[in-house]
Amino acid sequence: MKFYPFITLSLQTVVAFSALAGSALSLVWLEGRQAAAPLPSQRMWNEGAPLVVVDAGHGGHDGGAVANGVIEKNMSLDIAKRVTKELEAAGVRVVMTRSGDRFLSLDERAALAGTHGAAAFVSVHLNTEGAGSEAEGIETYFAESQPLSARQRMPAGATQGQGAGGSAEFAGTVQRLVCGATKAVDRGIKARDYAVVARAVCPAVLVECGFITNERESARLKEAGYRDRVAEGIARGVVLFLQTQQGKGPVIAAVVK
Ligand SMILES: [Zn+2]
């Protein structure tokens, strides 16, 4: 039965190709398979590695903003994939809300944090202002109001109004590291109850990775090397935040149990 493995492989290939050629439902199935695939071996965490949901903004019929030849849904997906690669290299488990050009509602995206028991949620977007605007730089949003389950995760002693479930601290860490990695203009962190971060049941941030309406910034964003630096900065921020949270382990573990 030497040929048996070959037949199995062929069948898998046929199934994969049929799925690719098939409906969106098949694509969902493929994504499910991807999420369950073995993790890379070079990891900082072994058992109990934290899981992060990486959300590429917009998708499908929702293209997001369009300016200077950039379509937000495409660039957000590109950066989200780079963030995923960086996080996986650090041993973090990642679930992407979408890995292709697919529409998901904000609720569907946020719900994945609960489904997968995520330790953190990061949404990737590109910013816009009116045509010809000089606005540029990176800013990170967090929600002040989050579901009770997220608020309960807040470490003891954390002050109210500083963001639910550690999201303000998370936003600060990501913002600092992404600006450090890119040397972009630092527009700071902002509290705003965007649904996608407000409804996630874990610390959640939305990173506006730069203004595509700004000619210079959109030119930088079109360079793959620059998008790598953006992704590195976000991923390092996520990892640093997760490590900090682990330091507060007993508090969080006690609440989660
Ligand atoms: Zn957007």
PDB file of C-alpha atoms and ligand atoms in Angstrom:
ATOM      1  CA  MET A   1       0.000   0.000   0.000  1.00  0.00           C
ATOM      2  CA  LYS A   2       2.890   2.345  -0.769  1.00  0.00           C
ATOM      3  CA  PHE A   3       0.667   4.605  -2.846  1.00  0.00           C
ATOM      4  CA  TYR A   4      -1.881   5.072  -0.050  1.00  0.00           C
ATOM      5  CA  PRO A   5      -0.364   8.297   1.388  1.00  0.00           C
ATOM      6  CA  PHE A   6      -0.192   9.685  -2.135  1.00  0.00           C
ATOM      7  CA  ILE A   7      -3.899   9.045  -2.655  1.00  0.00           C
ATOM      8  CA  THR A   8      -4.692  10.688   0.683  1.00  0.00           C
ATOM      9  CA  LEU A   9      -2.638  13.746  -0.292  1.00  0.00           C
ATOM     10  CA  SER A  10      -4.380  13.949  -3.664  1.00  0.00           C
ATOM     11  CA  LEU A  11      -7.773  13.746  -2.037  1.00  0.00           C
ATOM     12  CA  GLN A  12      -6.830  16.557   0.340  1.00  0.00           C
ATOM     13  CA  THR A  13      -5.618  18.627  -2.586  1.00  0.00           C
ATOM     14  CA  VAL A  14      -8.840  17.995  -4.478  1.00  0.00           C
ATOM     15  CA  VAL A  15     -10.872  18.938  -1.415  1.00  0.00           C
ATOM     16  CA  ALA A  16      -8.797  22.090  -0.943  1.00  0.00           C
ATOM     17  CA  PHE A  17      -9.169  23.133  -4.567  1.00  0.00           C
ATOM     18  CA  SER A  18     -12.890  22.413  -4.606  1.00  0.00           C
ATOM     19  CA  ALA A  19     -13.253  24.500  -1.468  1.00  0.00           C
ATOM     20  CA  LEU A  20     -11.254  27.336  -2.997  1.00  0.00           C
ATOM     21  CA  ALA A  21     -13.379  27.237  -6.116  1.00  0.00           C
ATOM     22  CA  GLY A  22     -16.516  26.881  -4.049  1.00  0.00           C
ATOM     23  CA  SER A  23     -18.627  29.003  -1.777  1.00  0.00           C
ATOM     24  CA  ALA A  24     -17.720  31.407   1.004  1.00  0.00           C
ATOM     25  CA  LEU A  25     -18.822  28.661   3.373  1.00  0.00           C
ATOM     26  CA  SER A  26     -15.979  26.477   2.122  1.00  0.00           C
ATOM     27  CA  LEU A  27     -13.568  29.341   2.725  1.00  0.00           C
ATOM     28  CA  VAL A  28     -14.811  29.603   6.280  1.00  0.00           C
ATOM     29  CA  TRP A  29     -14.144  25.893   6.639  1.00  0.00           C
ATOM     30  CA  LEU A  30     -10.594  26.352   5.314  1.00  0.00           C
ATOM     31  CA  GLU A  31     -10.006  29.194   7.748  1.00  0.00           C
ATOM     32  CA  GLY A  32     -11.201  26.948  10.530  1.00  0.00           C
ATOM     33  CA  ARG A  33      -8.639  24.358   9.454  1.00  0.00           C
ATOM     34  CA  GLN A  34      -5.923  26.995   9.437  1.00  0.00           C
ATOM     35  CA  ALA A  35      -6.746  28.101  12.943  1.00  0.00           C
ATOM     36  CA  ALA A  36      -6.438  24.531  14.166  1.00  0.00           C
ATOM     37  CA  ALA A  37      -3.110  23.930  12.384  1.00  0.00           C
ATOM     38  CA  PRO A  38       0.027  23.227  14.468  1.00  0.00           C
ATOM     39  CA  LEU A  39       1.923  26.266  15.718  1.00  0.00           C
ATOM     40  CA  PRO A  40       5.451  27.244  14.720  1.00  0.00           C
ATOM     41  CA  SER A  41       8.129  25.693  16.932  1.00  0.00           C
ATOM     42  CA  GLN A  42       9.990  28.917  17.900  1.00  0.00           C
ATOM     43  CA  ARG A  43       7.838  30.219  20.684  1.00  0.00           C
ATOM     44  CA  MET A  44       8.229  32.240  23.861  1.00  0.00           C
ATOM     45  CA  TRP A  45       5.265  30.517  25.434  1.00  0.00           C
ATOM     46  CA  ASN A  46       4.844  26.766  25.572  1.00  0.00           C
ATOM     47  CA  GLU A  47       1.736  25.329  27.157  1.00  0.00           C
ATOM     48  CA  GLY A  48      -0.897  27.967  27.749  1.00  0.00           C
ATOM     49  CA  ALA A  49       0.378  30.395  25.128  1.00  0.00           C
ATOM     50  CA  PRO A  50      -1.968  33.386  25.016  1.00  0.00           C
ATOM     51  CA  LEU A  51      -4.281  33.765  22.036  1.00  0.00           C
ATOM     52  CA  VAL A  52      -4.687  37.086  20.260  1.00  0.00           C
ATOM     53  CA  VAL A  53      -7.421  38.013  17.795  1.00  0.00           C
ATOM     54  CA  VAL A  54      -5.998  40.124  14.956  1.00  0.00           C
ATOM     55  CA  ASP A  55      -8.685  42.013  13.063  1.00  0.00           C
ATOM     56  CA  ALA A  56      -8.091  43.448   9.585  1.00  0.00           C
ATOM     57  CA  GLY A  57     -10.519  46.348   9.281  1.00  0.00           C
ATOM     58  CA  HIS A  58     -13.307  46.317   6.663  1.00  0.00           C
ATOM     59  CA  GLY A  59     -13.419  43.685   3.860  1.00  0.00           C
ATOM     60  CA  GLY A  60     -15.712  42.421   1.124  1.00  0.00           C
ATOM     61  CA  HIS A  61     -18.254  45.060   0.047  1.00  0.00           C
ATOM     62  CA  ASP A  62     -16.919  47.378   2.786  1.00  0.00           C
ATOM     63  CA  GLY A  63     -13.720  48.754   1.286  1.00  0.00           C
ATOM     64  CA  GLY A  64     -13.103  51.291   4.038  1.00  0.00           C
ATOM     65  CA  ALA A  65     -11.371  54.501   3.048  1.00  0.00           C
ATOM     66  CA  VAL A  66      -9.814  55.077  -0.360  1.00  0.00           C
ATOM     67  CA  ALA A  67      -7.131  57.722  -0.970  1.00  0.00           C
ATOM     68  CA  ASN A  68      -3.882  58.159  -2.893  1.00  0.00           C
ATOM     69  CA  GLY A  69      -4.359  54.787  -4.571  1.00  0.00           C
ATOM     70  CA  VAL A  70      -4.732  52.936  -1.264  1.00  0.00           C
ATOM     71  CA  ILE A  71      -7.827  50.862  -0.476  1.00  0.00           C
ATOM     72  CA  GLU A  72      -8.073  50.522   3.285  1.00  0.00           C
ATOM     73  CA  LYS A  73      -9.459  46.953   3.360  1.00  0.00           C
ATOM     74  CA  ASN A  74      -6.477  45.673   1.352  1.00  0.00           C
ATOM     75  CA  MET A  75      -3.802  47.479   3.321  1.00  0.00           C
ATOM     76  CA  SER A  76      -5.350  46.643   6.700  1.00  0.00           C
ATOM     77  CA  LEU A  77      -5.317  42.960   5.706  1.00  0.00           C
ATOM     78  CA  ASP A  78      -1.698  43.198   4.560  1.00  0.00           C
ATOM     79  CA  ILE A  79      -0.596  44.759   7.860  1.00  0.00           C
ATOM     80  CA  ALA A  80      -2.756  42.343   9.902  1.00  0.00           C
ATOM     81  CA  LYS A  81      -1.056  39.399   8.172  1.00  0.00           C
ATOM     82  CA  ARG A  82       2.361  40.853   9.001  1.00  0.00           C
ATOM     83  CA  VAL A  83       1.291  41.353  12.632  1.00  0.00           C
ATOM     84  CA  THR A  84       0.115  37.725  12.715  1.00  0.00           C
ATOM     85  CA  LYS A  85       3.465  36.503  11.394  1.00  0.00           C
ATOM     86  CA  GLU A  86       5.354  38.487  14.046  1.00  0.00           C
ATOM     87  CA  LEU A  87       3.099  37.306  16.858  1.00  0.00           C
ATOM     88  CA  GLU A  88       3.340  33.666  15.792  1.00  0.00           C
ATOM     89  CA  ALA A  89       7.126  33.964  15.658  1.00  0.00           C
ATOM     90  CA  ALA A  90       6.943  35.050  19.319  1.00  0.00           C
ATOM     91  CA  GLY A  91       4.870  31.959  20.138  1.00  0.00           C
ATOM     92  CA  VAL A  92       1.550  33.743  20.483  1.00  0.00           C
ATOM     93  CA  ARG A  93      -1.467  31.891  19.094  1.00  0.00           C
ATOM     94  CA  VAL A  94      -3.378  34.049  16.625  1.00  0.00           C
ATOM     95  CA  VAL A  95      -6.857  33.978  15.161  1.00  0.00           C
ATOM     96  CA  MET A  96      -7.443  36.429  12.326  1.00  0.00           C
ATOM     97  CA  THR A  97     -11.010  37.701  11.943  1.00  0.00           C
ATOM     98  CA  ARG A  98     -10.493  37.435   8.188  1.00  0.00           C
ATOM     99  CA  SER A  99      -7.590  36.175   6.097  1.00  0.00           C
ATOM    100  CA  GLY A 100      -9.125  37.148   2.779  1.00  0.00           C
ATOM    101  CA  ASP A 101     -11.357  39.797   1.235  1.00  0.00           C
ATOM    102  CA  ARG A 102     -14.424  38.934   3.266  1.00  0.00           C
ATOM    103  CA  PHE A 103     -17.050  41.029   5.041  1.00  0.00           C
ATOM    104  CA  LEU A 104     -17.744  40.487   8.732  1.00  0.00           C
ATOM    105  CA  SER A 105     -19.949  42.597  10.979  1.00  0.00           C
ATOM    106  CA  LEU A 106     -18.316  44.396  13.896  1.00  0.00           C
ATOM    107  CA  ASP A 107     -20.191  42.085  16.286  1.00  0.00           C
ATOM    108  CA  GLU A 108     -18.895  38.987  14.502  1.00  0.00           C
ATOM    109  CA  ARG A 109     -15.344  40.301  14.804  1.00  0.00           C
ATOM    110  CA  ALA A 110     -15.651  41.195  18.493  1.00  0.00           C
ATOM    111  CA  ALA A 111     -17.384  37.881  19.281  1.00  0.00           C
ATOM    112  CA  LEU A 112     -14.299  35.930  18.165  1.00  0.00           C
ATOM    113  CA  ALA A 113     -12.485  37.189  21.275  1.00  0.00           C
ATOM    114  CA  GLY A 114     -15.025  35.335  23.425  1.00  0.00           C
ATOM    115  CA  THR A 115     -15.231  32.260  21.190  1.00  0.00           C
ATOM    116  CA  HIS A 116     -11.480  31.722  21.371  1.00  0.00           C
ATOM    117  CA  GLY A 117     -10.898  32.917  24.932  1.00  0.00           C
ATOM    118  CA  ALA A 118      -8.541  35.602  23.634  1.00  0.00           C
ATOM    119  CA  ALA A 119      -6.111  37.412  25.915  1.00  0.00           C
ATOM    120  CA  ALA A 120      -6.096  40.448  23.624  1.00  0.00           C
ATOM    121  CA  PHE A 121      -7.795  41.847  20.542  1.00  0.00           C
ATOM    122  CA  VAL A 122      -6.138  44.201  18.069  1.00  0.00           C
ATOM    123  CA  SER A 123      -7.894  45.816  15.120  1.00  0.00           C
ATOM    124  CA  VAL A 124      -5.880  47.296  12.236  1.00  0.00           C
ATOM    125  CA  HIS A 125      -7.157  50.334  10.304  1.00  0.00           C
ATOM    126  CA  LEU A 126      -5.890  53.227   8.196  1.00  0.00           C
ATOM    127  CA  ASN A 127      -6.883  56.789   8.955  1.00  0.00           C
ATOM    128  CA  THR A 128      -8.358  59.543   6.787  1.00  0.00           C
ATOM    129  CA  GLU A 129      -9.067  63.238   6.872  1.00  0.00           C
ATOM    130  CA  GLY A 130     -10.455  65.509   4.212  1.00  0.00           C
ATOM    131  CA  ALA A 131      -8.657  65.486   0.866  1.00  0.00           C
ATOM    132  CA  GLY A 132      -5.520  67.614   0.990  1.00  0.00           C
ATOM    133  CA  SER A 133      -5.362  67.383   4.790  1.00  0.00           C
ATOM    134  CA  GLU A 134      -1.914  67.447   6.333  1.00  0.00           C
ATOM    135  CA  ALA A 135      -2.958  65.233   9.270  1.00  0.00           C
ATOM    136  CA  GLU A 136      -0.502  62.392   9.755  1.00  0.00           C
ATOM    137  CA  GLY A 137       0.697  59.864  12.286  1.00  0.00           C
ATOM    138  CA  ILE A 138      -0.483  56.880  14.263  1.00  0.00           C
ATOM    139  CA  GLU A 139      -3.141  56.785  16.984  1.00  0.00           C
ATOM    140  CA  THR A 140      -4.539  53.937  19.061  1.00  0.00           C
ATOM    141  CA  TYR A 141      -8.114  53.730  20.327  1.00  0.00           C
ATOM    142  CA  PHE A 142      -9.518  51.836  23.280  1.00  0.00           C
ATOM    143  CA  ALA A 143     -13.058  51.642  24.642  1.00  0.00           C
ATOM    144  CA  GLU A 144     -13.943  52.967  28.061  1.00  0.00           C
ATOM    145  CA  SER A 145     -16.998  50.778  28.272  1.00  0.00           C
ATOM    146  CA  GLN A 146     -16.596  47.067  27.717  1.00  0.00           C
ATOM    147  CA  PRO A 147     -18.665  44.018  28.697  1.00  0.00           C
ATOM    148  CA  LEU A 148     -18.674  43.104  32.392  1.00  0.00           C
ATOM    149  CA  SER A 149     -16.541  40.022  31.745  1.00  0.00           C
ATOM    150  CA  ALA A 150     -13.790  42.282  30.420  1.00  0.00           C
ATOM    151  CA  ARG A 151     -14.121  44.797  33.253  1.00  0.00           C
ATOM    152  CA  GLN A 152     -13.754  42.005  35.808  1.00  0.00           C
ATOM    153  CA  ARG A 153     -10.331  41.240  34.409  1.00  0.00           C
ATOM    154  CA  MET A 154      -9.063  44.654  35.426  1.00  0.00           C
ATOM    155  CA  PRO A 155      -6.180  44.235  37.867  1.00  0.00           C
ATOM    156  CA  ALA A 156      -6.879  45.221  41.470  1.00  0.00           C
ATOM    157  CA  GLY A 157      -6.035  48.859  42.050  1.00  0.00           C
ATOM    158  CA  ALA A 158      -6.594  49.896  38.453  1.00  0.00           C
ATOM    159  CA  THR A 159      -8.485  53.154  38.356  1.00  0.00           C
ATOM    160  CA  GLN A 160     -11.845  53.600  36.711  1.00  0.00           C
ATOM    161  CA  GLY A 161     -11.868  55.720  33.601  1.00  0.00           C
ATOM    162  CA  GLN A 162      -8.527  54.297  32.533  1.00  0.00           C
ATOM    163  CA  GLY A 163     -10.156  51.881  30.116  1.00  0.00           C
ATOM    164  CA  ALA A 164     -11.901  48.616  30.685  1.00  0.00           C
ATOM    165  CA  GLY A 165     -10.012  45.400  31.294  1.00  0.00           C
ATOM    166  CA  GLY A 166      -6.593  46.994  30.876  1.00  0.00           C
ATOM    167  CA  SER A 167      -7.392  48.349  27.416  1.00  0.00           C
ATOM    168  CA  ALA A 168      -5.957  51.802  28.166  1.00  0.00           C
ATOM    169  CA  GLU A 169      -2.683  50.281  29.291  1.00  0.00           C
ATOM    170  CA  PHE A 170      -2.762  48.001  26.244  1.00  0.00           C
ATOM    171  CA  ALA A 171      -3.347  50.987  23.958  1.00  0.00           C
ATOM    172  CA  GLY A 172      -0.482  52.901  25.570  1.00  0.00           C
ATOM    173  CA  THR A 173       1.962  50.020  25.135  1.00  0.00           C
ATOM    174  CA  VAL A 174       1.038  49.379  21.500  1.00  0.00           C
ATOM    175  CA  GLN A 175       1.084  53.089  20.651  1.00  0.00           C
ATOM    176  CA  ARG A 176       4.534  53.565  22.230  1.00  0.00           C
ATOM    177  CA  LEU A 177       6.103  50.594  20.441  1.00  0.00           C
ATOM    178  CA  VAL A 178       4.506  51.181  17.037  1.00  0.00           C
ATOM    179  CA  CYS A 179       5.634  54.821  17.054  1.00  0.00           C
ATOM    180  CA  GLY A 180       9.089  53.730  18.223  1.00  0.00           C
ATOM    181  CA  ALA A 181       9.370  51.210  15.384  1.00  0.00           C
ATOM    182  CA  THR A 182       8.105  53.547  12.646  1.00  0.00           C
ATOM    183  CA  LYS A 183       9.194  57.026  13.880  1.00  0.00           C
ATOM    184  CA  ALA A 184       5.726  58.129  12.791  1.00  0.00           C
ATOM    185  CA  VAL A 185       4.046  61.156  14.366  1.00  0.00           C
ATOM    186  CA  ASP A 186       2.678  60.033  17.741  1.00  0.00           C
ATOM    187  CA  ARG A 187      -0.953  61.153  18.000  1.00  0.00           C
ATOM    188  CA  GLY A 188      -1.421  59.349  21.286  1.00  0.00           C
ATOM    189  CA  ILE A 189      -4.135  57.070  22.615  1.00  0.00           C
ATOM    190  CA  LYS A 190      -7.804  57.962  22.548  1.00  0.00           C
ATOM    191  CA  ALA A 191     -10.862  56.644  24.355  1.00  0.00           C
ATOM    192  CA  ARG A 192     -13.751  56.029  22.008  1.00  0.00           C
ATOM    193  CA  ASP A 193     -16.343  53.283  22.164  1.00  0.00           C
ATOM    194  CA  TYR A 194     -15.874  51.858  18.696  1.00  0.00           C
ATOM    195  CA  ALA A 195     -18.095  48.769  18.605  1.00  0.00           C
ATOM    196  CA  VAL A 196     -15.360  46.368  17.549  1.00  0.00           C
ATOM    197  CA  VAL A 197     -13.236  47.128  20.630  1.00  0.00           C
ATOM    198  CA  ALA A 198     -16.084  47.992  23.016  1.00  0.00           C
ATOM    199  CA  ARG A 199     -17.751  44.607  22.503  1.00  0.00           C
ATOM    200  CA  ALA A 200     -14.649  42.418  22.815  1.00  0.00           C
ATOM    201  CA  VAL A 201     -14.492  40.580  26.137  1.00  0.00           C
ATOM    202  CA  CYS A 202     -10.751  41.117  26.561  1.00  0.00           C
ATOM    203  CA  PRO A 203      -8.338  44.067  26.428  1.00  0.00           C
ATOM    204  CA  ALA A 204      -8.907  45.483  22.959  1.00  0.00           C
ATOM    205  CA  VAL A 205      -7.378  48.237  20.848  1.00  0.00           C
ATOM    206  CA  LEU A 206      -7.853  49.693  17.388  1.00  0.00           C
ATOM    207  CA  VAL A 207      -4.691  50.980  15.726  1.00  0.00           C
ATOM    208  CA  GLU A 208      -5.032  53.652  13.042  1.00  0.00           C
ATOM    209  CA  CYS A 209      -1.729  52.950  11.305  1.00  0.00           C
ATOM    210  CA  GLY A 210      -1.435  56.245   9.451  1.00  0.00           C
ATOM    211  CA  PHE A 211      -3.308  58.682   7.224  1.00  0.00           C
ATOM    212  CA  ILE A 212      -3.721  57.461   3.667  1.00  0.00           C
ATOM    213  CA  THR A 213      -5.040  60.965   2.865  1.00  0.00           C
ATOM    214  CA  ASN A 214      -1.586  62.354   3.642  1.00  0.00           C
ATOM    215  CA  GLU A 215       0.549  62.047   0.531  1.00  0.00           C
ATOM    216  CA  ARG A 216       3.839  61.421   2.347  1.00  0.00           C
ATOM    217  CA  GLU A 217       2.399  58.977   4.851  1.00  0.00           C
ATOM    218  CA  SER A 218       0.511  57.006   2.187  1.00  0.00           C
ATOM    219  CA  ALA A 219       3.736  56.817   0.144  1.00  0.00           C
ATOM    220  CA  ARG A 220       5.525  55.364   3.188  1.00  0.00           C
ATOM    221  CA  LEU A 221       2.660  52.918   3.800  1.00  0.00           C
ATOM    222  CA  LYS A 222       2.953  51.672   0.222  1.00  0.00           C
ATOM    223  CA  GLU A 223       6.467  50.409   1.044  1.00  0.00           C
ATOM    224  CA  ALA A 224       6.452  46.824   2.304  1.00  0.00           C
ATOM    225  CA  GLY A 225       9.446  47.575   4.543  1.00  0.00           C
ATOM    226  CA  TYR A 226       7.507  50.317   6.313  1.00  0.00           C
ATOM    227  CA  ARG A 227       4.459  48.078   6.768  1.00  0.00           C
ATOM    228  CA  ASP A 228       6.814  45.504   8.311  1.00  0.00           C
ATOM    229  CA  ARG A 229       7.923  48.113  10.859  1.00  0.00           C
ATOM    230  CA  VAL A 230       4.307  49.018  11.624  1.00  0.00           C
ATOM    231  CA  ALA A 231       3.518  45.323  12.134  1.00  0.00           C
ATOM    232  CA  GLU A 232       6.628  44.735  14.257  1.00  0.00           C
ATOM    233  CA  GLY A 233       5.720  47.656  16.477  1.00  0.00           C
ATOM    234  CA  ILE A 234       2.153  46.453  16.974  1.00  0.00           C
ATOM    235  CA  ALA A 235       3.265  42.863  17.632  1.00  0.00           C
ATOM    236  CA  ARG A 236       5.928  43.949  20.125  1.00  0.00           C
ATOM    237  CA  GLY A 237       3.356  46.073  21.906  1.00  0.00           C
ATOM    238  CA  VAL A 238       0.982  43.122  22.116  1.00  0.00           C
ATOM    239  CA  VAL A 239       3.697  40.782  23.408  1.00  0.00           C
ATOM    240  CA  LEU A 240       4.915  43.318  25.973  1.00  0.00           C
ATOM    241  CA  PHE A 241       1.364  43.898  27.186  1.00  0.00           C
ATOM    242  CA  LEU A 242       0.723  40.150  27.497  1.00  0.00           C
ATOM    243  CA  GLN A 243       3.957  39.702  29.442  1.00  0.00           C
ATOM    244  CA  THR A 244       2.979  42.554  31.767  1.00  0.00           C
ATOM    245  CA  GLN A 245      -0.435  40.959  32.281  1.00  0.00           C
ATOM    246  CA  GLN A 246       1.214  37.632  33.107  1.00  0.00           C
ATOM    247  CA  GLY A 247       3.158  39.426  35.811  1.00  0.00           C
ATOM    248  CA  LYS A 248      -0.240  40.270  37.298  1.00  0.00           C
ATOM    249  CA  GLY A 249      -1.164  36.594  36.891  1.00  0.00           C
ATOM    250  CA  PRO A 250      -2.582  35.783  40.323  1.00  0.00           C
ATOM    251  CA  VAL A 251      -5.026  38.700  40.188  1.00  0.00           C
ATOM    252  CA  ILE A 252      -6.284  37.815  36.714  1.00  0.00           C
ATOM    253  CA  ALA A 253      -6.353  34.061  37.326  1.00  0.00           C
ATOM    254  CA  ALA A 254      -8.335  34.537  40.536  1.00  0.00           C
ATOM    255  CA  VAL A 255     -10.950  36.597  38.736  1.00  0.00           C
ATOM    256  CA  VAL A 256     -11.186  34.316  35.694  1.00  0.00           C
ATOM    257  CA  LYS A 257     -11.708  31.218  37.872  1.00  0.00           C
TER     258      LYS A 257
HETATM  259 ZN    ZN B   1     -11.189  51.770   9.000  1.00  0.00          ZN
END
